[in-house]
mmCIF file of C-alpha atoms in Angstrom:
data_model
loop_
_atom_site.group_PDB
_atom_site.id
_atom_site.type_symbol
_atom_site.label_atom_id
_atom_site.label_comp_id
_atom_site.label_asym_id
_atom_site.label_seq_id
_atom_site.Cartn_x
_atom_site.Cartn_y
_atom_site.Cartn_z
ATOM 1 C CA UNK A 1 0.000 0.000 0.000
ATOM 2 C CA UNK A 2 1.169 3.723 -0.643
ATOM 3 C CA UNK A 3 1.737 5.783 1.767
ATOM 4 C CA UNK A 4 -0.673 8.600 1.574
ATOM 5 C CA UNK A 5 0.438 11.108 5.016
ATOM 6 C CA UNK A 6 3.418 10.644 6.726
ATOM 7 C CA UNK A 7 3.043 11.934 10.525
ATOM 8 C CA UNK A 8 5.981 13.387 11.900
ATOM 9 C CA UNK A 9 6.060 14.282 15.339
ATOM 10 C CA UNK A 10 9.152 15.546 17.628
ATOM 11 C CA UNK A 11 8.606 14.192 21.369
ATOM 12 C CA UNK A 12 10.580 15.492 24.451
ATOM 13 C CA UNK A 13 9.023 13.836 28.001
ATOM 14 C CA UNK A 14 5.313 13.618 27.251
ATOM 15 C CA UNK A 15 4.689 10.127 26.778
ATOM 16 C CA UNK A 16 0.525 10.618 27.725
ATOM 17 C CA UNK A 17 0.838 13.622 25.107
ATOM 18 C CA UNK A 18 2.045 10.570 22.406
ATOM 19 C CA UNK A 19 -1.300 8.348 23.640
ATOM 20 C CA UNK A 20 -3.647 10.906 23.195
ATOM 21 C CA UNK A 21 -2.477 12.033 20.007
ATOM 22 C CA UNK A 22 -2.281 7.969 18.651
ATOM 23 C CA UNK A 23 -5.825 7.578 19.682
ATOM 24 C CA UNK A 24 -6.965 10.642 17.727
ATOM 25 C CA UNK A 25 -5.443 8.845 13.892
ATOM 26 C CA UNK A 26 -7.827 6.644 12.568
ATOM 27 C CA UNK A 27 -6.382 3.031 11.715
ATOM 28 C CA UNK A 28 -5.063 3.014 7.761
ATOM 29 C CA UNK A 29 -3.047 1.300 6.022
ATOM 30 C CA UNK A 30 -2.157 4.692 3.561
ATOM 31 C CA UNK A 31 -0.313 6.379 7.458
ATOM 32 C CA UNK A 32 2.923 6.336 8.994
ATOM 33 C CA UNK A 33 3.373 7.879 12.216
ATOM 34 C CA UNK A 34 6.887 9.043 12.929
ATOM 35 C CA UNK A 35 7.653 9.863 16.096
ATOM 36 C CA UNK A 36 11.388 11.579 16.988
ATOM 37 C CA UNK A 37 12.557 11.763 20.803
ATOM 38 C CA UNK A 38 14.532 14.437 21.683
ATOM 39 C CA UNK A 39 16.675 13.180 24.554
ATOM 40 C CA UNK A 40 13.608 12.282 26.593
ATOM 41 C CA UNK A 41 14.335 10.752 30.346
ATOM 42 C CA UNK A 42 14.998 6.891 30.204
ATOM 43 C CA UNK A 43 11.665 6.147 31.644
ATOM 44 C CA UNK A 44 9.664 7.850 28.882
ATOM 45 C CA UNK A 45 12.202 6.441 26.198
ATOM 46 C CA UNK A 46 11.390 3.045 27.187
ATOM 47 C CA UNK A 47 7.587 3.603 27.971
ATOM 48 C CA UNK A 48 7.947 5.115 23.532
ATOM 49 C CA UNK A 49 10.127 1.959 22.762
ATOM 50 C CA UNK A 50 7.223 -0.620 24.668
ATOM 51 C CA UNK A 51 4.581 1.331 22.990
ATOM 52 C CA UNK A 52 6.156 0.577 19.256
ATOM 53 C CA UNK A 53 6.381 -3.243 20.266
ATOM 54 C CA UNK A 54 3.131 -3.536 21.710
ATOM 55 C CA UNK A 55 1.106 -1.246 18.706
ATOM 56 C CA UNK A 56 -0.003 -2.674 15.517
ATOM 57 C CA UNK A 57 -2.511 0.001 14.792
ATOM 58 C CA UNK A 58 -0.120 1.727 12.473
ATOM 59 C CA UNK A 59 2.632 1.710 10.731
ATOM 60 C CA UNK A 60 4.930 3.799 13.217
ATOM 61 C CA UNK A 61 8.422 4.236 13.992
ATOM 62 C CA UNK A 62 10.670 5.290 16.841
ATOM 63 C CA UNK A 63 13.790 7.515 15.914
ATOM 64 C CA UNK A 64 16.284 9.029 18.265
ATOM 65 C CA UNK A 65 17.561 12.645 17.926
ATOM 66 C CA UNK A 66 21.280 11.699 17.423
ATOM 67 C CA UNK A 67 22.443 14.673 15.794
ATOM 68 C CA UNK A 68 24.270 16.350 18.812
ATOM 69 C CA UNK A 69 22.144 19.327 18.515
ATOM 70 C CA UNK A 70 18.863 18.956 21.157
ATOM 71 C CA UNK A 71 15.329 20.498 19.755
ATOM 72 C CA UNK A 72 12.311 20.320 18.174
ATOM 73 C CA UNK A 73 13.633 21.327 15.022
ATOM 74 C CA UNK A 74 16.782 18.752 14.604
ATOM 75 C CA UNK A 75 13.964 15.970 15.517
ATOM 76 C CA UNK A 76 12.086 17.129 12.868
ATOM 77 C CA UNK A 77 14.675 17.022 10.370
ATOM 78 C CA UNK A 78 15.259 13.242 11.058
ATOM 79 C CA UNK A 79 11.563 13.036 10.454
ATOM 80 C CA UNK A 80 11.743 14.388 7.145
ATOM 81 C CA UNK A 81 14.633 12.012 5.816
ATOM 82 C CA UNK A 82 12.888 9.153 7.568
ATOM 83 C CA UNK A 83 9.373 9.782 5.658
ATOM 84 C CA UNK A 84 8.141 8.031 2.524
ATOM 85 C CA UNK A 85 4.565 9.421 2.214
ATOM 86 C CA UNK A 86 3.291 11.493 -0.698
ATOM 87 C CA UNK A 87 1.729 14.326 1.638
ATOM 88 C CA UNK A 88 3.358 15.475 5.409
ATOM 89 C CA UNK A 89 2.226 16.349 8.290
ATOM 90 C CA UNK A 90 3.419 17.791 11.370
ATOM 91 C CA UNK A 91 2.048 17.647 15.101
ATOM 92 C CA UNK A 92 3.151 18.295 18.511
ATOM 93 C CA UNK A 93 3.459 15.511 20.603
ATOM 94 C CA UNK A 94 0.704 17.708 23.407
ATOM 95 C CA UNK A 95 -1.626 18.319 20.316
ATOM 96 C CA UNK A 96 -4.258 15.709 18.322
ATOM 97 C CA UNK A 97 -6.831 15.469 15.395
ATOM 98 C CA UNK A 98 -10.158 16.613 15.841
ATOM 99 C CA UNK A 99 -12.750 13.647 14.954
ATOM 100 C CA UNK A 100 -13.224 12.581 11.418
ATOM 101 C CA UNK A 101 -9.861 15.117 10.520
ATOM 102 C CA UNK A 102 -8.864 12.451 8.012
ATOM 103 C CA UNK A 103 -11.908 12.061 6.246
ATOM 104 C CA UNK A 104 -11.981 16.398 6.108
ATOM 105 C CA UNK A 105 -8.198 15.912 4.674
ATOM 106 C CA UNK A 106 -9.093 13.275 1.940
ATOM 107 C CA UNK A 107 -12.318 15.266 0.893
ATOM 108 C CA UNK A 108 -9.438 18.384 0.464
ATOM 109 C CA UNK A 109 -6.410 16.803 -0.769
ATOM 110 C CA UNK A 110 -7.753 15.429 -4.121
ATOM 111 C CA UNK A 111 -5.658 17.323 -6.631
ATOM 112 C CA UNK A 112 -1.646 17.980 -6.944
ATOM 113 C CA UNK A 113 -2.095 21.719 -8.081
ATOM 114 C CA UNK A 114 -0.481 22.914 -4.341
ATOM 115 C CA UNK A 115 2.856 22.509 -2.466
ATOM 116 C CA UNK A 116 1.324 23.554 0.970
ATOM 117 C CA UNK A 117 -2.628 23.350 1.713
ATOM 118 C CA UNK A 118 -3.149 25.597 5.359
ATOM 119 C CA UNK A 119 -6.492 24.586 7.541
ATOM 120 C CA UNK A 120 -7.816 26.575 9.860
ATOM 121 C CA UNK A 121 -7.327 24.807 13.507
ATOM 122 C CA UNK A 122 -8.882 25.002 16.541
ATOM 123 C CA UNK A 123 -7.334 25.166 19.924
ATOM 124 C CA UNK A 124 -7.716 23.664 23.799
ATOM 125 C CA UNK A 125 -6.604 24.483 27.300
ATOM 126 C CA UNK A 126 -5.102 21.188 29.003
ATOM 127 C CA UNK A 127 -5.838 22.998 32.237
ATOM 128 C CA UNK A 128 -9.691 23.781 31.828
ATOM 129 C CA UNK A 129 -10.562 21.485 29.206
ATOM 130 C CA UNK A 130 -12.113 25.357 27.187
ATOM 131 C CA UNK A 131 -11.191 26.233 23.791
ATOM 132 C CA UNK A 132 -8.276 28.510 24.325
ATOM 133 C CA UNK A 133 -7.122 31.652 22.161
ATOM 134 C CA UNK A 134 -3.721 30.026 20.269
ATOM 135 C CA UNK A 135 -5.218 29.355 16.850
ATOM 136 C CA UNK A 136 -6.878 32.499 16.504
ATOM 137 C CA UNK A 137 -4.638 34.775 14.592
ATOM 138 C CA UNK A 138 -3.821 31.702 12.176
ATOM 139 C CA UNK A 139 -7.567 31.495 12.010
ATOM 140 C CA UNK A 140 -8.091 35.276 11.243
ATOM 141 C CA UNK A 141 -5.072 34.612 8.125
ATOM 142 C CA UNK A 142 -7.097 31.796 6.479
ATOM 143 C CA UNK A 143 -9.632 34.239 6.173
ATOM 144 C CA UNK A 144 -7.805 37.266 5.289
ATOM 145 C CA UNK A 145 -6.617 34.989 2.357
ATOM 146 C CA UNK A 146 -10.022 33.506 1.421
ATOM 147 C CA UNK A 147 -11.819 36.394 1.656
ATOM 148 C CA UNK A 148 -9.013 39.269 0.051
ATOM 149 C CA UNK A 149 -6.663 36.761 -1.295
ATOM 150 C CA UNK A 150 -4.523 38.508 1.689
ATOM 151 C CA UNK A 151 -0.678 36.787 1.180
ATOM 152 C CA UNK A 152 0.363 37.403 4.842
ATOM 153 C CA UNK A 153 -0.729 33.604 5.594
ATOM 154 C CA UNK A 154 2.282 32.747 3.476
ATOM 155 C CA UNK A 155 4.725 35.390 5.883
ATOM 156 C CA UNK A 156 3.025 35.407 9.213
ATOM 157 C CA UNK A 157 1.509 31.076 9.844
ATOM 158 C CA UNK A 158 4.664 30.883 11.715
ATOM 159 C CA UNK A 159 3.933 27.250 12.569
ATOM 160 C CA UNK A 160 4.051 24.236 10.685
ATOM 161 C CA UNK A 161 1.344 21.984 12.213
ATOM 162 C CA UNK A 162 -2.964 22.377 10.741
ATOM 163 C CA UNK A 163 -1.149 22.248 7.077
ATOM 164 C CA UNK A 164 -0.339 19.323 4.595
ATOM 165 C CA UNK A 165 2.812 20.101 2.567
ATOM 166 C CA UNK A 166 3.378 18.007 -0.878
ATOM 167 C CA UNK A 167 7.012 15.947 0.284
ATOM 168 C CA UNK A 168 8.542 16.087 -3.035
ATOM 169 C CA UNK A 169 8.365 19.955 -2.761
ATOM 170 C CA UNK A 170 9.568 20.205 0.732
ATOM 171 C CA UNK A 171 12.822 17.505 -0.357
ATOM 172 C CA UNK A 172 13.380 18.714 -4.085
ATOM 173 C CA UNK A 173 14.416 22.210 -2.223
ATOM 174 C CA UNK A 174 15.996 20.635 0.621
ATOM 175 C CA UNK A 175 13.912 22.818 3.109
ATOM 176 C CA UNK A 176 14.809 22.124 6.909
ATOM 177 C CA UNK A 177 14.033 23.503 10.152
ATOM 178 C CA UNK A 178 16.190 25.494 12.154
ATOM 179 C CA UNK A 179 18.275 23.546 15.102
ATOM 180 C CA UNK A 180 17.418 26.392 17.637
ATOM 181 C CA UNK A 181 15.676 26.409 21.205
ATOM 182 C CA UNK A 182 12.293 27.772 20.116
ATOM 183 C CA UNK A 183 11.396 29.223 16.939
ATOM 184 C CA UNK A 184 12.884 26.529 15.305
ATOM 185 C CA UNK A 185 9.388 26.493 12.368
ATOM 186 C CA UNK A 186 9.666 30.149 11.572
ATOM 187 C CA UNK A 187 12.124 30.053 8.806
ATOM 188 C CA UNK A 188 11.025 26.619 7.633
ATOM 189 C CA UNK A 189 7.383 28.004 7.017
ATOM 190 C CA UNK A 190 8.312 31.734 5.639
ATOM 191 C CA UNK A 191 11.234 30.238 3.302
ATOM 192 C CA UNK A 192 9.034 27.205 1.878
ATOM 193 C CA UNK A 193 5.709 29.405 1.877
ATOM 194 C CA UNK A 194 7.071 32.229 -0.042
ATOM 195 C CA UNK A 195 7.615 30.554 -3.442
ATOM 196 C CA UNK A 196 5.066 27.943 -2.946
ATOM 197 C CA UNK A 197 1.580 27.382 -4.681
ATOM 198 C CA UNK A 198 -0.738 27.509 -1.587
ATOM 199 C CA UNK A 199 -4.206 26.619 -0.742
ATOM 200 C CA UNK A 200 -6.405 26.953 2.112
ATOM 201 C CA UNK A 201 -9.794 25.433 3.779
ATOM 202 C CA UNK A 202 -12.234 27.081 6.228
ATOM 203 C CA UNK A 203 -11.858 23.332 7.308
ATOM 204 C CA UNK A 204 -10.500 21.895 10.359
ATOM 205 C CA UNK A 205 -8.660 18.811 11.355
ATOM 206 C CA UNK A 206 -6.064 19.940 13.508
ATOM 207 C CA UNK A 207 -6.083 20.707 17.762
ATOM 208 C CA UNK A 208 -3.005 22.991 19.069
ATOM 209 C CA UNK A 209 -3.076 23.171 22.944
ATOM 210 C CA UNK A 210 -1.855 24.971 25.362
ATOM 211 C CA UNK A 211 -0.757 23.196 28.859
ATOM 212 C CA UNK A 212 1.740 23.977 31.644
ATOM 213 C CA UNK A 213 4.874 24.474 31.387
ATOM 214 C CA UNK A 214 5.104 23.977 27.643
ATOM 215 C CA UNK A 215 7.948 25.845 25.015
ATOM 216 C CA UNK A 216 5.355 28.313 24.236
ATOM 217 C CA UNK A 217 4.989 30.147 28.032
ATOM 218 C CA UNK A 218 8.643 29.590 28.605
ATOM 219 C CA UNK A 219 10.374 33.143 29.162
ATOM 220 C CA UNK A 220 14.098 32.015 30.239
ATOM 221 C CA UNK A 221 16.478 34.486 29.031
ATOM 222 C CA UNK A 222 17.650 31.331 26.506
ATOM 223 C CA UNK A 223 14.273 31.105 25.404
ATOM 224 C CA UNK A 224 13.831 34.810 24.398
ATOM 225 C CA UNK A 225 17.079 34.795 22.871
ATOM 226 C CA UNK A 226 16.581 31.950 20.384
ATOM 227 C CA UNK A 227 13.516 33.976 19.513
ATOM 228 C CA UNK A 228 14.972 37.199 19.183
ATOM 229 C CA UNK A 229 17.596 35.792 16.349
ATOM 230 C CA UNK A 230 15.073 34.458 14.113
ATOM 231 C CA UNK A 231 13.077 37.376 14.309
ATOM 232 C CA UNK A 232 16.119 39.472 13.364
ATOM 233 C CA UNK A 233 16.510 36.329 10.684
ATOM 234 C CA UNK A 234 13.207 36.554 9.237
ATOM 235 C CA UNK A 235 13.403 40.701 8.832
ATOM 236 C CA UNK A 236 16.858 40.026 7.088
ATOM 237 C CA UNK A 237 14.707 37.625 4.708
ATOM 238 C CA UNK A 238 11.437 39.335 4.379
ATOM 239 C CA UNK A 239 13.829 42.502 3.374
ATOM 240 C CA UNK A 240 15.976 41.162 0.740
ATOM 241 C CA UNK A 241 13.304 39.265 -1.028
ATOM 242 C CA UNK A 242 11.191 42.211 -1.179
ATOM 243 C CA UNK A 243 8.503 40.848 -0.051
ATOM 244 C CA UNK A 244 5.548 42.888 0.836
ATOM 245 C CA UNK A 245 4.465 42.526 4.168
ATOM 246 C CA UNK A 246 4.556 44.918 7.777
ATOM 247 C CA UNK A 247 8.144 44.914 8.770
ATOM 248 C CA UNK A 248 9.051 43.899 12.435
ATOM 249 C CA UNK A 249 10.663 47.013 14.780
ATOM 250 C CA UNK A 250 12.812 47.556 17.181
ATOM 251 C CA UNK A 251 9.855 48.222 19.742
ATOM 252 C CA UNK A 252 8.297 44.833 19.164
ATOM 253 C CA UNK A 253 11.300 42.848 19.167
ATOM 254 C CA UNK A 254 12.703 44.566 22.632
ATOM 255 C CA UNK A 255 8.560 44.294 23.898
ATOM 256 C CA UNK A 256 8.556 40.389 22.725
ATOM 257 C CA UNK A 257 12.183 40.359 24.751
ATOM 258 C CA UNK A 258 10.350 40.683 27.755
ATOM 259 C CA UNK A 259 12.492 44.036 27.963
ATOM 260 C CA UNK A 260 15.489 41.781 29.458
ATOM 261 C CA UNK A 261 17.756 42.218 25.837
ATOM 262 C CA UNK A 262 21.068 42.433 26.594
ATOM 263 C CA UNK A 263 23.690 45.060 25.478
ATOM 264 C CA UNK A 264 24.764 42.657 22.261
ATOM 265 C CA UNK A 265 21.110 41.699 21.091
ATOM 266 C CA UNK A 266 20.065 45.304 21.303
ATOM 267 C CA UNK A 267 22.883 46.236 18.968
ATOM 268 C CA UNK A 268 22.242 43.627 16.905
ATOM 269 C CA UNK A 269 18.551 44.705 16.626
ATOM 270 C CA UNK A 270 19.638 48.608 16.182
ATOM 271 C CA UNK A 271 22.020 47.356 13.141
ATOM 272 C CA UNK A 272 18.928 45.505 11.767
ATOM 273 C CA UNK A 273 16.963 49.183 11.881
ATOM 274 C CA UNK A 274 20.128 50.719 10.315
ATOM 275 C CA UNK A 275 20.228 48.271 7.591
ATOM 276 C CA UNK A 276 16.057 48.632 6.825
ATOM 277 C CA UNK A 277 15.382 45.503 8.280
ATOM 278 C CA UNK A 278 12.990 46.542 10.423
ATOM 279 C CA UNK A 279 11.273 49.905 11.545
ATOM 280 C CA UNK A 280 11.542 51.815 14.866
ATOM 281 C CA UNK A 281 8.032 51.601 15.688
ATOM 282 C CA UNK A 282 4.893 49.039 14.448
ATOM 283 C CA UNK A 283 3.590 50.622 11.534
ATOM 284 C CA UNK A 284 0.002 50.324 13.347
ATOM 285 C CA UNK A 285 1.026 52.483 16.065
ATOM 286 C CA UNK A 286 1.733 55.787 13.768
ATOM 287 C CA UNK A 287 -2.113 56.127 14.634
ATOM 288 C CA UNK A 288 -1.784 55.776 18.706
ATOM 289 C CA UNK A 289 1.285 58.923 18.294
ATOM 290 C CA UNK A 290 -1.467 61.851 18.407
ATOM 291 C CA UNK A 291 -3.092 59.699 21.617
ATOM 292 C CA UNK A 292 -0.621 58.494 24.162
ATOM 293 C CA UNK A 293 -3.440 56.599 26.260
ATOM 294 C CA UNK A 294 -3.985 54.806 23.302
ATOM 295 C CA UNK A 295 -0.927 53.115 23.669
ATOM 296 C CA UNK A 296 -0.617 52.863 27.080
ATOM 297 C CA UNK A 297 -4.117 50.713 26.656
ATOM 298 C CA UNK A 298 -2.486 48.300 24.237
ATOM 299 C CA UNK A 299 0.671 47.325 25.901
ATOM 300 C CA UNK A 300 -1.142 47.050 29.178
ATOM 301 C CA UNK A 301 -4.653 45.385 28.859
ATOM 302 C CA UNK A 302 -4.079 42.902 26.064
ATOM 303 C CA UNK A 303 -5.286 39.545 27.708
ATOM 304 C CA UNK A 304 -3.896 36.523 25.711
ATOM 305 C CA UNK A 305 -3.851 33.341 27.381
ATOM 306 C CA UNK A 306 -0.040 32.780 26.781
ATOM 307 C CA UNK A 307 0.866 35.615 29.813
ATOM 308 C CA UNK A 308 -1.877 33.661 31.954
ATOM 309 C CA UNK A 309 -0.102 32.431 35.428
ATOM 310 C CA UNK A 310 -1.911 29.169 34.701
ATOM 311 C CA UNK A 311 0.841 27.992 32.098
ATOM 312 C CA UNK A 312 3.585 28.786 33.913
ATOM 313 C CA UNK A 313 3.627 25.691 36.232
#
């Protein structure tokens, strides 16, 4: 039998995550489930290695991040050499398929005119068991691009899970992800998304969630720096491919810092403004200059569930 989806899924110490997210893929004989641990504790490696032996539901394999360099994105890398099927998909060990996602994906995927196909997703709290707030702005792209053929969903869907990317595009141009702490999927999805032909689907088979503890709420100073050099990376990108869409600035990267930027990364980001890269100040705040309270309302009472105390754990 062919091998329709290859499932590729990085794992670091969430072995309950894995179960959940097994029980949510039908049985079929056109899926392989790939799953990559990232230097999990001994215990969880050998609760992944029992679960291969013992499962027959699918074909699914076991790989171990051997590369020397520890992350999400090298695991996913040994994901993509490992996979065979025609279309890929990516998950989060924490996330899962909402019911009858596969039947949604073969009632979409019935033509070859696309390289990457985005879905809108929907999103859970671990903690409450509510819908939580983490798919909405990929949500609020799909439309944007339905509605006014809008092209930020190609620069901004900074994640690579709730899409289904055609392999032989993603191999013939030898796209990988970065081997960083955290942003590892930004470069990966502007780089392969700018020169591919997309689709997209009101349509949703995909569940992101949002838990404790999780890469996503971390704010270590590591953590914040990882993201602050792909940032600076994706301006440097964004500006010499011309491509048209709101630059980044050096308010929004210090503000997404967590204002803890050292001496070096701030230089780095003012040589970034010197160079164009990026602006001084969000374009969408040249309206909030002539009204100070303004902007003193939207640093301050923005609510998103990602600063919530809840995830911090």
């Amino acid at each position: 039998m062919v091998v329709r989806y290859t499932i590729i899924v990085p794992h670091y110490n969430n072995f309950q995550g894995i179960i959940n997210l097994i029980l949510s893929i039908p049985q079929r004989s056109d899926l392989e489930i790939i799953i990559v641990d990232d230097n999990s504790e001994l215990k969880v490696l050998n609760q992944l290695k029992n679960l291969m032996i013992k499962s027959n539901k699918f074909s699914m394999s076991l790989y171990l991040n051997d590369s020397g360099v520890k992350g999400a994105g090298s695991a996913r890398n040994i994901g993509l050499k490992k996979a065979i099927g025609k279309y890929l998909l990516f998950c989060d060990s924490d996330d899962y398929f909402v019911n009858g996602a596969f039947d949604i994906l073969d009632s979409k995927i019935n033509r070859d005119d696309f390289d990457i196909y985005y879905f809108k997703p929907t999103s859970r709290c671990l903690i409450t068991g509510e819908q939580s707030d983490r798919h909405i702005p990929y949500s609020k792209l799909i439309d944007d691009y339905l509605i006014g053929n809008n092209q930020n969903i190609r620069y901004k869907y900074y994640v690579p899970w709730s899409k289904v990317f055609l392999r032989k595009y993603i191999v013939d141009n030898k796209y990988k992800f970065d081997q960083v702490i955290a942003s590892n999927d930004v470069m990966f999805s502007l780089i392969s998304a700018s020169k591919a032909r997309i689709l997209a689907s009101e349509e949703t088979f995909y569940c992101v969630t949002r838990g404790v503890g999780t890469l996503t709420v971390n704010f270590s100073k590591k953590v914040l720096s990882s993201r602050l050099m792909v940032s600076l990376a994706e301006s440097k990108y964004i500006y010499d491919n011309n491509i048209n869409v709101e630059k980044d600035s050096v308010f929004s990267l210090v503000k997404k810092s967590k204002f803890t930027i050292s001496y070096a990364e701030f230089k780095s980001v003012l040589q970034s403004y010197n160079k164009g890269h990026v602006r001084l100040f969000p374009e969408s705040y040249i309206g909030y200059l002539s009204s100070p309270k303004k902007i003193y309302r939207r640093l301050f009472s923005e609510k998103l569930s990602i600063n919530n105390k809840k995830y911090k754990g």
